[in-house]
Amino acid sequence: MKNITEQEARVILSERGHKNLATVTFPKNDVKDAHEHPFDVDLVVVSGNIKIVVADKEYNLTPGDDFQLGAGIQHSEFMGEDGVVLVSARPEITEN
C-alpha cells in the first residue's frame, strides 16, 4: 500500500489537465448500486479502499491508486472497512 497525501493526489490530477477537483469521503461499508455518470471519471485514492465493479471486472483500489472511467459506463462502488477518501476531477461548469 502506497502512502499518498491529498495534495499529492491533487497534483497528479492537475498534471492531467484537470482544474476542478474535489475531495470526497465515503463511510465504511457504503455501497453505491449500479449507476453511471454523464461525465468522465478520473480519481486518486488517498486513504481507505474502494472496489469498483464494471461489467464483470473488479478494481480493488487502495491509497495511491488511480482510476479512470468514461462517461455513461455503468458501475457499482463498494467502500471498505475504513471507508475511502479520494480526490476526483469534476466536470467544469460553464454558464450559458
XYZ file of N, CA and C in Angstrom:
288
model
N 0.849 -1.181 0.000
C 0.000 0.000 0.000
C 0.897 1.246 0.000
N 0.615 2.139 -0.880
C 1.395 3.374 -1.009
C 0.738 4.472 -0.176
N 1.552 5.252 0.504
C 1.029 6.418 1.217
C 0.994 7.589 0.252
N -0.101 8.319 0.266
C -0.245 9.478 -0.597
C -1.052 10.531 0.151
N -0.681 11.783 -0.021
C -1.429 12.864 0.617
C -2.487 13.394 -0.354
N -3.427 14.111 0.211
C -4.452 14.738 -0.625
C -3.805 15.700 -1.621
N -2.792 16.445 -1.165
C -2.114 17.387 -2.058
C -1.426 16.660 -3.204
N -0.773 15.525 -2.925
C -0.129 14.751 -3.991
C -1.155 14.253 -5.007
N -2.317 13.828 -4.517
C -3.381 13.375 -5.417
C -3.857 14.530 -6.300
N -3.968 15.711 -5.713
C -4.397 16.886 -6.484
C -3.377 17.241 -7.569
N -2.088 17.102 -7.250
C -1.042 17.383 -8.232
C -1.150 16.400 -9.402
N -1.335 15.115 -9.107
C -1.466 14.108 -10.167
C -2.588 14.478 -11.128
N -3.754 14.817 -10.574
C -4.906 15.149 -11.423
C -4.708 16.481 -12.144
N -4.084 17.436 -11.479
C -3.809 18.731 -12.120
C -2.872 18.561 -13.306
N -1.880 17.685 -13.142
C -0.931 17.439 -14.232
C -1.611 16.773 -15.436
N -2.769 16.175 -15.222
C -3.555 15.592 -16.312
C -4.471 16.634 -16.958
N -4.385 17.863 -16.486
C -5.167 18.933 -17.084
C -6.474 19.262 -16.387
N -6.748 18.595 -15.269
C -7.994 18.871 -14.542
C -7.833 20.125 -13.681
N -8.861 20.949 -13.678
C -8.828 22.182 -12.891
C -9.808 22.144 -11.721
N -10.922 21.454 -11.890
C -11.967 21.418 -10.877
C -11.865 20.090 -10.124
N -11.261 20.131 -8.920
C -11.026 18.916 -8.142
C -11.804 18.967 -6.837
N -12.241 17.796 -6.376
C -12.975 17.716 -5.113
C -12.468 16.526 -4.311
N -12.335 16.727 -2.999
C -12.029 15.622 -2.099
C -13.362 15.041 -1.642
N -13.499 13.722 -1.790
C -14.759 13.045 -1.491
C -14.495 11.959 -0.460
N -15.352 11.891 0.559
C -15.247 10.877 1.604
C -16.521 10.044 1.618
N -16.349 8.721 1.612
C -17.478 7.799 1.732
C -17.290 6.988 3.005
N -18.373 6.735 3.753
C -18.255 5.993 5.015
C -17.951 4.509 4.810
N -17.509 3.872 5.882
C -17.172 2.457 5.812
C -18.373 1.621 5.363
N -18.078 0.631 4.575
C -19.061 -0.336 4.073
C -20.199 0.286 3.270
N -20.038 1.511 2.812
C -21.053 2.161 1.977
C -21.092 1.455 0.615
N -22.266 1.405 0.024
C -22.433 0.780 -1.291
C -23.185 1.745 -2.199
N -22.668 1.928 -3.391
C -23.353 2.709 -4.422
C -23.742 1.702 -5.507
N -25.036 1.373 -5.545
C -25.524 0.409 -6.525
C -25.262 0.890 -7.942
N -25.499 0.003 -8.908
C -25.215 0.292 -10.318
C -25.742 1.669 -10.720
N -24.839 2.469 -11.284
C -25.180 3.818 -11.744
C -24.164 4.227 -12.790
N -24.394 5.376 -13.382
C -23.441 5.928 -14.357
C -23.384 7.429 -14.178
N -22.328 8.018 -14.702
C -22.156 9.465 -14.630
C -22.190 10.041 -16.049
N -22.720 11.258 -16.205
C -22.746 11.893 -17.533
C -21.414 12.566 -17.881
N -20.364 12.224 -17.150
C -19.038 12.818 -17.358
C -17.979 11.747 -17.122
N -16.784 11.956 -17.663
C -15.672 11.050 -17.419
C -15.257 11.132 -15.949
N -14.797 10.027 -15.402
C -14.318 9.965 -14.027
C -12.802 9.796 -14.046
N -12.113 10.576 -13.224
C -10.674 10.436 -13.027
C -10.433 10.707 -11.553
N -9.918 9.722 -10.823
C -9.766 9.873 -9.377
C -8.471 9.237 -8.905
N -8.055 9.657 -7.687
C -6.901 9.082 -7.000
C -7.333 8.811 -5.562
N -7.082 7.593 -5.084
C -7.430 7.212 -3.710
C -6.363 7.739 -2.760
N -6.813 8.398 -1.670
C -5.907 8.949 -0.665
C -5.809 8.013 0.543
N -6.953 7.524 1.031
C -6.929 6.599 2.170
C -8.123 5.662 2.087
N -8.023 4.550 2.813
C -9.074 3.547 2.782
C -9.013 2.735 1.500
N -10.139 2.111 1.167
C -10.179 1.352 -0.077
C -11.585 1.320 -0.649
N -11.635 1.072 -1.951
C -12.897 1.028 -2.683
C -12.780 -0.038 -3.772
N -13.858 -0.792 -3.937
C -13.934 -1.746 -5.040
C -14.935 -1.188 -6.037
N -14.507 -1.047 -7.283
C -15.385 -0.577 -8.347
C -15.608 -1.746 -9.297
N -16.867 -2.051 -9.560
C -17.219 -3.168 -10.432
C -17.811 -2.609 -11.720
N -17.171 -2.957 -12.840
C -17.619 -2.548 -14.172
C -17.857 -3.835 -14.962
N -19.110 -4.070 -15.364
C -19.482 -5.322 -16.037
C -19.058 -6.472 -15.128
N -18.188 -7.356 -15.602
C -17.769 -8.483 -14.767
C -16.339 -8.326 -14.261
N -15.817 -7.097 -14.268
C -14.445 -6.845 -13.823
C -14.447 -6.021 -12.537
N -13.606 -6.433 -11.574
C -13.488 -5.725 -10.302
C -12.154 -4.999 -10.225
N -12.194 -3.776 -9.714
C -10.998 -2.974 -9.490
C -10.925 -2.674 -7.996
N -9.937 -3.234 -7.310
C -9.758 -3.014 -5.882
C -8.680 -1.955 -5.700
N -9.115 -0.772 -5.295
C -8.232 0.393 -5.242
C -7.865 0.732 -3.805
N -6.574 1.033 -3.596
C -6.050 1.419 -2.298
C -5.267 2.722 -2.462
N -4.775 3.318 -1.361
C -4.089 4.604 -1.470
C -2.998 4.619 -2.539
N -3.041 5.683 -3.336
C -2.087 5.859 -4.418
C -2.583 5.348 -5.753
N -3.630 4.508 -5.733
C -4.188 4.002 -6.987
C -5.029 5.077 -7.661
N -5.002 5.073 -8.988
C -5.862 5.986 -9.733
C -6.788 5.155 -10.607
N -7.872 5.786 -11.057
C -8.890 5.076 -11.821
C -9.565 6.053 -12.762
N -9.764 5.611 -13.992
C -10.479 6.413 -14.981
C -11.632 5.584 -15.531
N -12.741 6.256 -15.783
C -13.927 5.605 -16.323
C -14.634 6.603 -17.230
N -14.999 6.157 -18.413
C -15.665 7.033 -19.363
C -17.106 7.350 -18.963
N -17.603 8.445 -19.477
C -18.988 8.857 -19.228
C -19.950 7.783 -19.713
N -21.027 7.588 -18.967
C -22.089 6.687 -19.387
C -21.825 5.208 -19.157
N -20.717 4.859 -18.491
C -20.419 3.445 -18.221
C -20.979 3.064 -16.855
N -21.859 2.078 -16.847
C -22.498 1.658 -15.600
C -21.484 0.921 -14.718
N -21.537 1.239 -13.420
C -20.628 0.629 -12.460
C -21.234 0.684 -11.062
N -20.681 -0.126 -10.149
C -21.069 -0.119 -8.742
C -19.826 0.163 -7.915
N -20.038 0.681 -6.692
C -18.923 1.030 -5.814
C -19.168 0.445 -4.423
N -18.127 -0.156 -3.860
C -18.206 -0.772 -2.540
C -17.040 -0.269 -1.696
N -17.350 0.470 -0.614
C -16.315 1.015 0.246
C -15.885 -0.050 1.245
N -14.618 0.020 1.664
C -14.064 -0.958 2.596
C -14.368 -0.646 4.051
N -13.731 -1.408 4.921
C -13.933 -1.301 6.375
C -13.562 0.060 6.949
N -12.686 0.782 6.268
C -12.265 2.102 6.757
C -12.888 3.231 5.949
N -13.835 2.887 5.057
C -14.362 3.903 4.162
C -13.296 4.258 3.141
N -13.480 5.387 2.462
C -12.486 5.805 1.475
C -12.499 7.323 1.353
N -11.303 7.887 1.164
C -11.151 9.302 0.836
C -10.443 9.332 -0.505
N -11.003 10.082 -1.441
C -10.385 10.186 -2.760
C -10.486 11.605 -3.277
N -9.617 11.917 -4.216
C -9.699 13.198 -4.912
C -10.163 12.884 -6.316
N -11.201 13.593 -6.739
C -11.824 13.318 -8.036
C -11.905 14.593 -8.866
N -11.637 14.428 -10.158
C -11.826 15.542 -11.081
C -13.314 15.702 -11.317
N -13.776 16.925 -11.329
C -15.183 17.227 -11.570
C -15.306 17.965 -12.877
N -16.433 17.775 -13.574
C -16.598 18.495 -14.834
C -16.653 20.005 -14.592
N -16.108 20.732 -15.547
C -16.167 22.189 -15.465
C -17.607 22.619 -15.711
N -18.080 23.535 -14.909
C -19.440 24.061 -15.073
C -19.326 25.394 -15.806
N -20.013 25.463 -16.910
C -19.973 26.697 -17.712
C -21.337 27.367 -17.660
N -21.301 28.674 -17.631
C -22.539 29.449 -17.640
C -22.996 29.645 -19.081
N -24.284 29.535 -19.322
C -24.831 29.763 -20.675
C -25.193 31.210 -20.858
